[in-house]
Amino acid sequence: MTTELFWLLLTAVLAASLWIPFVYGVNTTPYTGPKIDFFERPPDPAHMPAWVHRAYRAHLNLLEQFLPFAVIVLIGHLVKVSTPITQWCVILFFWLRLFHAVGMISGTARMPLRPVIFTTGWILTLVFAWQVLAGGR
């Protein structure tokens, strides 16, 4: 397995697991919104404690960046582009997204840190795409 695929796999596991804090929060904290049947309609995160709402947004935020990043990494793998730059891109992307999730859920990653992390992930995506388009040169 290439370095790029290994770290993409870890990021996929993170994305696949980030629903857990939200579901835990929904099931262990009081809901203050209008009465609804949670089996018919999911609870409105705006009526949950702040950390539960942030957990929901952290999961969505990761999914927003993961899909395009994963597609670009997979295309790079298919065309056999692997450079030190692409390897560092996937490693940094994973750690940025983990740091973002922990910081967002805990409430410690406040402005301007959260947008800086998101923007850095976007830049890593563009750098990786540039490497693929340039053929690894």
PDB file of C-alpha atoms in Angstrom:
ATOM      1  CA  MET A   1       0.000   0.000   0.000  1.00  0.00           C
ATOM      2  CA  THR A   2       1.362   3.409  -0.907  1.00  0.00           C
ATOM      3  CA  THR A   3       1.838   6.141   1.673  1.00  0.00           C
ATOM      4  CA  GLU A   4      -0.945   8.131   0.016  1.00  0.00           C
ATOM      5  CA  LEU A   5      -3.444   5.258   0.231  1.00  0.00           C
ATOM      6  CA  PHE A   6      -2.481   4.418   3.813  1.00  0.00           C
ATOM      7  CA  TRP A   7      -3.150   7.959   5.039  1.00  0.00           C
ATOM      8  CA  LEU A   8      -6.268   8.241   2.884  1.00  0.00           C
ATOM      9  CA  LEU A   9      -7.498   5.059   4.566  1.00  0.00           C
ATOM     10  CA  LEU A  10      -6.903   6.582   8.008  1.00  0.00           C
ATOM     11  CA  THR A  11      -8.771   9.724   6.960  1.00  0.00           C
ATOM     12  CA  ALA A  12     -11.650   7.578   5.682  1.00  0.00           C
ATOM     13  CA  VAL A  13     -11.797   5.793   9.048  1.00  0.00           C
ATOM     14  CA  LEU A  14     -11.885   9.190  10.773  1.00  0.00           C
ATOM     15  CA  ALA A  15     -14.703  10.347   8.485  1.00  0.00           C
ATOM     16  CA  ALA A  16     -16.584   7.084   8.998  1.00  0.00           C
ATOM     17  CA  SER A  17     -16.274   7.401  12.793  1.00  0.00           C
ATOM     18  CA  LEU A  18     -16.946  11.076  13.362  1.00  0.00           C
ATOM     19  CA  TRP A  19     -20.699  10.504  13.659  1.00  0.00           C
ATOM     20  CA  ILE A  20     -20.082   8.819  17.032  1.00  0.00           C
ATOM     21  CA  PRO A  21     -19.665  11.997  19.161  1.00  0.00           C
ATOM     22  CA  PHE A  22     -22.846  13.471  17.667  1.00  0.00           C
ATOM     23  CA  VAL A  23     -24.935  10.340  18.223  1.00  0.00           C
ATOM     24  CA  TYR A  24     -23.511   9.986  21.735  1.00  0.00           C
ATOM     25  CA  GLY A  25     -24.489  13.594  22.475  1.00  0.00           C
ATOM     26  CA  VAL A  26     -27.982  13.174  21.038  1.00  0.00           C
ATOM     27  CA  ASN A  27     -28.566  10.139  23.219  1.00  0.00           C
ATOM     28  CA  THR A  28     -27.066  11.410  26.479  1.00  0.00           C
ATOM     29  CA  THR A  29     -27.997  15.095  26.663  1.00  0.00           C
ATOM     30  CA  PRO A  30     -31.391  16.758  26.979  1.00  0.00           C
ATOM     31  CA  TYR A  31     -33.074  18.021  23.826  1.00  0.00           C
ATOM     32  CA  THR A  32     -34.606  21.477  24.332  1.00  0.00           C
ATOM     33  CA  GLY A  33     -36.481  21.772  21.040  1.00  0.00           C
ATOM     34  CA  PRO A  34     -40.055  20.949  20.129  1.00  0.00           C
ATOM     35  CA  LYS A  35     -41.249  17.426  20.913  1.00  0.00           C
ATOM     36  CA  ILE A  36     -40.591  15.091  17.996  1.00  0.00           C
ATOM     37  CA  ASP A  37     -40.312  11.369  17.412  1.00  0.00           C
ATOM     38  CA  PHE A  38     -36.586  10.836  16.805  1.00  0.00           C
ATOM     39  CA  PHE A  39     -37.395   7.747  14.728  1.00  0.00           C
ATOM     40  CA  GLU A  40     -39.405   9.879  12.290  1.00  0.00           C
ATOM     41  CA  ARG A  41     -37.206  12.960  12.245  1.00  0.00           C
ATOM     42  CA  PRO A  42     -33.686  13.520  13.542  1.00  0.00           C
ATOM     43  CA  PRO A  43     -33.265  16.105  16.282  1.00  0.00           C
ATOM     44  CA  ASP A  44     -32.417  19.657  15.311  1.00  0.00           C
ATOM     45  CA  PRO A  45     -28.772  20.189  16.335  1.00  0.00           C
ATOM     46  CA  ALA A  46     -29.568  23.834  17.097  1.00  0.00           C
ATOM     47  CA  HIS A  47     -31.612  22.619  20.089  1.00  0.00           C
ATOM     48  CA  MET A  48     -28.834  20.451  21.460  1.00  0.00           C
ATOM     49  CA  PRO A  49     -25.929  21.489  23.708  1.00  0.00           C
ATOM     50  CA  ALA A  50     -23.271  23.461  21.829  1.00  0.00           C
ATOM     51  CA  TRP A  51     -20.727  20.631  21.747  1.00  0.00           C
ATOM     52  CA  VAL A  52     -23.275  18.271  20.145  1.00  0.00           C
ATOM     53  CA  HIS A  53     -24.022  20.839  17.444  1.00  0.00           C
ATOM     54  CA  ARG A  54     -20.281  21.324  16.892  1.00  0.00           C
ATOM     55  CA  ALA A  55     -19.803  17.529  16.620  1.00  0.00           C
ATOM     56  CA  TYR A  56     -22.456  17.446  13.904  1.00  0.00           C
ATOM     57  CA  ARG A  57     -20.746  20.307  12.037  1.00  0.00           C
ATOM     58  CA  ALA A  58     -17.285  18.742  12.449  1.00  0.00           C
ATOM     59  CA  HIS A  59     -18.529  15.579  10.769  1.00  0.00           C
ATOM     60  CA  LEU A  60     -20.142  17.474   7.898  1.00  0.00           C
ATOM     61  CA  ASN A  61     -17.088  19.683   7.536  1.00  0.00           C
ATOM     62  CA  LEU A  62     -14.775  16.692   7.177  1.00  0.00           C
ATOM     63  CA  LEU A  63     -17.064  15.096   4.598  1.00  0.00           C
ATOM     64  CA  GLU A  64     -17.068  18.338   2.590  1.00  0.00           C
ATOM     65  CA  GLN A  65     -13.283  18.204   2.219  1.00  0.00           C
ATOM     66  CA  PHE A  66     -12.769  14.462   2.201  1.00  0.00           C
ATOM     67  CA  LEU A  67     -14.677  13.643  -0.978  1.00  0.00           C
ATOM     68  CA  PRO A  68     -12.714  15.882  -3.378  1.00  0.00           C
ATOM     69  CA  PHE A  69      -9.436  15.083  -1.616  1.00  0.00           C
ATOM     70  CA  ALA A  70     -10.072  11.336  -1.846  1.00  0.00           C
ATOM     71  CA  VAL A  71     -10.972  11.531  -5.528  1.00  0.00           C
ATOM     72  CA  ILE A  72      -7.757  13.415  -6.288  1.00  0.00           C
ATOM     73  CA  VAL A  73      -5.651  10.968  -4.254  1.00  0.00           C
ATOM     74  CA  LEU A  74      -7.253   8.005  -6.038  1.00  0.00           C
ATOM     75  CA  ILE A  75      -6.683   9.578  -9.447  1.00  0.00           C
ATOM     76  CA  GLY A  76      -3.063  10.168  -8.444  1.00  0.00           C
ATOM     77  CA  HIS A  77      -2.772   6.512  -7.509  1.00  0.00           C
ATOM     78  CA  LEU A  78      -4.312   5.374 -10.808  1.00  0.00           C
ATOM     79  CA  VAL A  79      -1.887   7.475 -12.854  1.00  0.00           C
ATOM     80  CA  LYS A  80       0.986   6.407 -10.576  1.00  0.00           C
ATOM     81  CA  VAL A  81       1.891   9.801  -9.174  1.00  0.00           C
ATOM     82  CA  SER A  82       3.654   9.547  -5.833  1.00  0.00           C
ATOM     83  CA  THR A  83       6.122  12.173  -4.717  1.00  0.00           C
ATOM     84  CA  PRO A  84       7.357  13.463  -1.374  1.00  0.00           C
ATOM     85  CA  ILE A  85       4.911  16.352  -1.885  1.00  0.00           C
ATOM     86  CA  THR A  86       1.892  14.056  -2.353  1.00  0.00           C
ATOM     87  CA  GLN A  87       2.972  11.995   0.635  1.00  0.00           C
ATOM     88  CA  TRP A  88       3.236  15.052   2.863  1.00  0.00           C
ATOM     89  CA  CYS A  89      -0.116  16.319   1.567  1.00  0.00           C
ATOM     90  CA  VAL A  90      -2.002  13.216   2.743  1.00  0.00           C
ATOM     91  CA  ILE A  91      -0.158  13.026   6.058  1.00  0.00           C
ATOM     92  CA  LEU A  92      -0.805  16.695   6.840  1.00  0.00           C
ATOM     93  CA  PHE A  93      -4.404  16.454   5.625  1.00  0.00           C
ATOM     94  CA  PHE A  94      -5.131  13.625   8.078  1.00  0.00           C
ATOM     95  CA  TRP A  95      -3.582  15.407  11.052  1.00  0.00           C
ATOM     96  CA  LEU A  96      -5.245  18.720  10.171  1.00  0.00           C
ATOM     97  CA  ARG A  97      -8.648  17.063   9.931  1.00  0.00           C
ATOM     98  CA  LEU A  98      -8.134  15.210  13.234  1.00  0.00           C
ATOM     99  CA  PHE A  99      -6.981  18.424  14.938  1.00  0.00           C
ATOM    100  CA  HIS A 100      -9.957  20.271  13.433  1.00  0.00           C
ATOM    101  CA  ALA A 101     -12.444  17.661  14.678  1.00  0.00           C
ATOM    102  CA  VAL A 102     -11.037  17.554  18.211  1.00  0.00           C
ATOM    103  CA  GLY A 103     -10.757  21.344  18.362  1.00  0.00           C
ATOM    104  CA  MET A 104     -14.222  21.925  16.989  1.00  0.00           C
ATOM    105  CA  ILE A 105     -15.999  19.392  19.205  1.00  0.00           C
ATOM    106  CA  SER A 106     -14.169  20.559  22.336  1.00  0.00           C
ATOM    107  CA  GLY A 107     -14.709  24.210  21.435  1.00  0.00           C
ATOM    108  CA  THR A 108     -10.996  25.028  21.650  1.00  0.00           C
ATOM    109  CA  ALA A 109     -10.516  25.687  17.915  1.00  0.00           C
ATOM    110  CA  ARG A 110     -12.096  29.116  17.668  1.00  0.00           C
ATOM    111  CA  MET A 111     -11.836  31.882  15.116  1.00  0.00           C
ATOM    112  CA  PRO A 112      -9.558  32.275  13.231  1.00  0.00           C
ATOM    113  CA  LEU A 113      -8.071  28.793  13.843  1.00  0.00           C
ATOM    114  CA  ARG A 114     -10.950  26.747  12.376  1.00  0.00           C
ATOM    115  CA  PRO A 115     -11.065  28.567   9.033  1.00  0.00           C
ATOM    116  CA  VAL A 116      -7.268  28.470   8.846  1.00  0.00           C
ATOM    117  CA  ILE A 117      -7.347  24.681   9.286  1.00  0.00           C
ATOM    118  CA  PHE A 118     -10.103  24.312   6.676  1.00  0.00           C
ATOM    119  CA  THR A 119      -8.262  26.577   4.231  1.00  0.00           C
ATOM    120  CA  THR A 120      -5.018  24.679   4.777  1.00  0.00           C
ATOM    121  CA  GLY A 121      -6.849  21.438   3.926  1.00  0.00           C
ATOM    122  CA  TRP A 122      -8.131  23.059   0.746  1.00  0.00           C
ATOM    123  CA  ILE A 123      -4.605  24.208  -0.142  1.00  0.00           C
ATOM    124  CA  LEU A 124      -3.289  20.664   0.423  1.00  0.00           C
ATOM    125  CA  THR A 125      -5.994  19.403  -1.926  1.00  0.00           C
ATOM    126  CA  LEU A 126      -4.913  21.890  -4.594  1.00  0.00           C
ATOM    127  CA  VAL A 127      -1.223  21.053  -4.146  1.00  0.00           C
ATOM    128  CA  PHE A 128      -1.960  17.347  -4.497  1.00  0.00           C
ATOM    129  CA  ALA A 129      -4.052  18.025  -7.621  1.00  0.00           C
ATOM    130  CA  TRP A 130      -1.214  20.125  -9.038  1.00  0.00           C
ATOM    131  CA  GLN A 131       1.171  17.209  -8.517  1.00  0.00           C
ATOM    132  CA  VAL A 132      -1.225  14.864 -10.315  1.00  0.00           C
ATOM    133  CA  LEU A 133      -1.752  17.299 -13.196  1.00  0.00           C
ATOM    134  CA  ALA A 134       1.987  17.890 -13.500  1.00  0.00           C
ATOM    135  CA  GLY A 135       2.607  14.138 -13.571  1.00  0.00           C
ATOM    136  CA  GLY A 136       4.637  14.185 -10.393  1.00  0.00           C
ATOM    137  CA  ARG A 137       7.302  16.479 -11.790  1.00  0.00           C
TER     138      ARG A 137
END
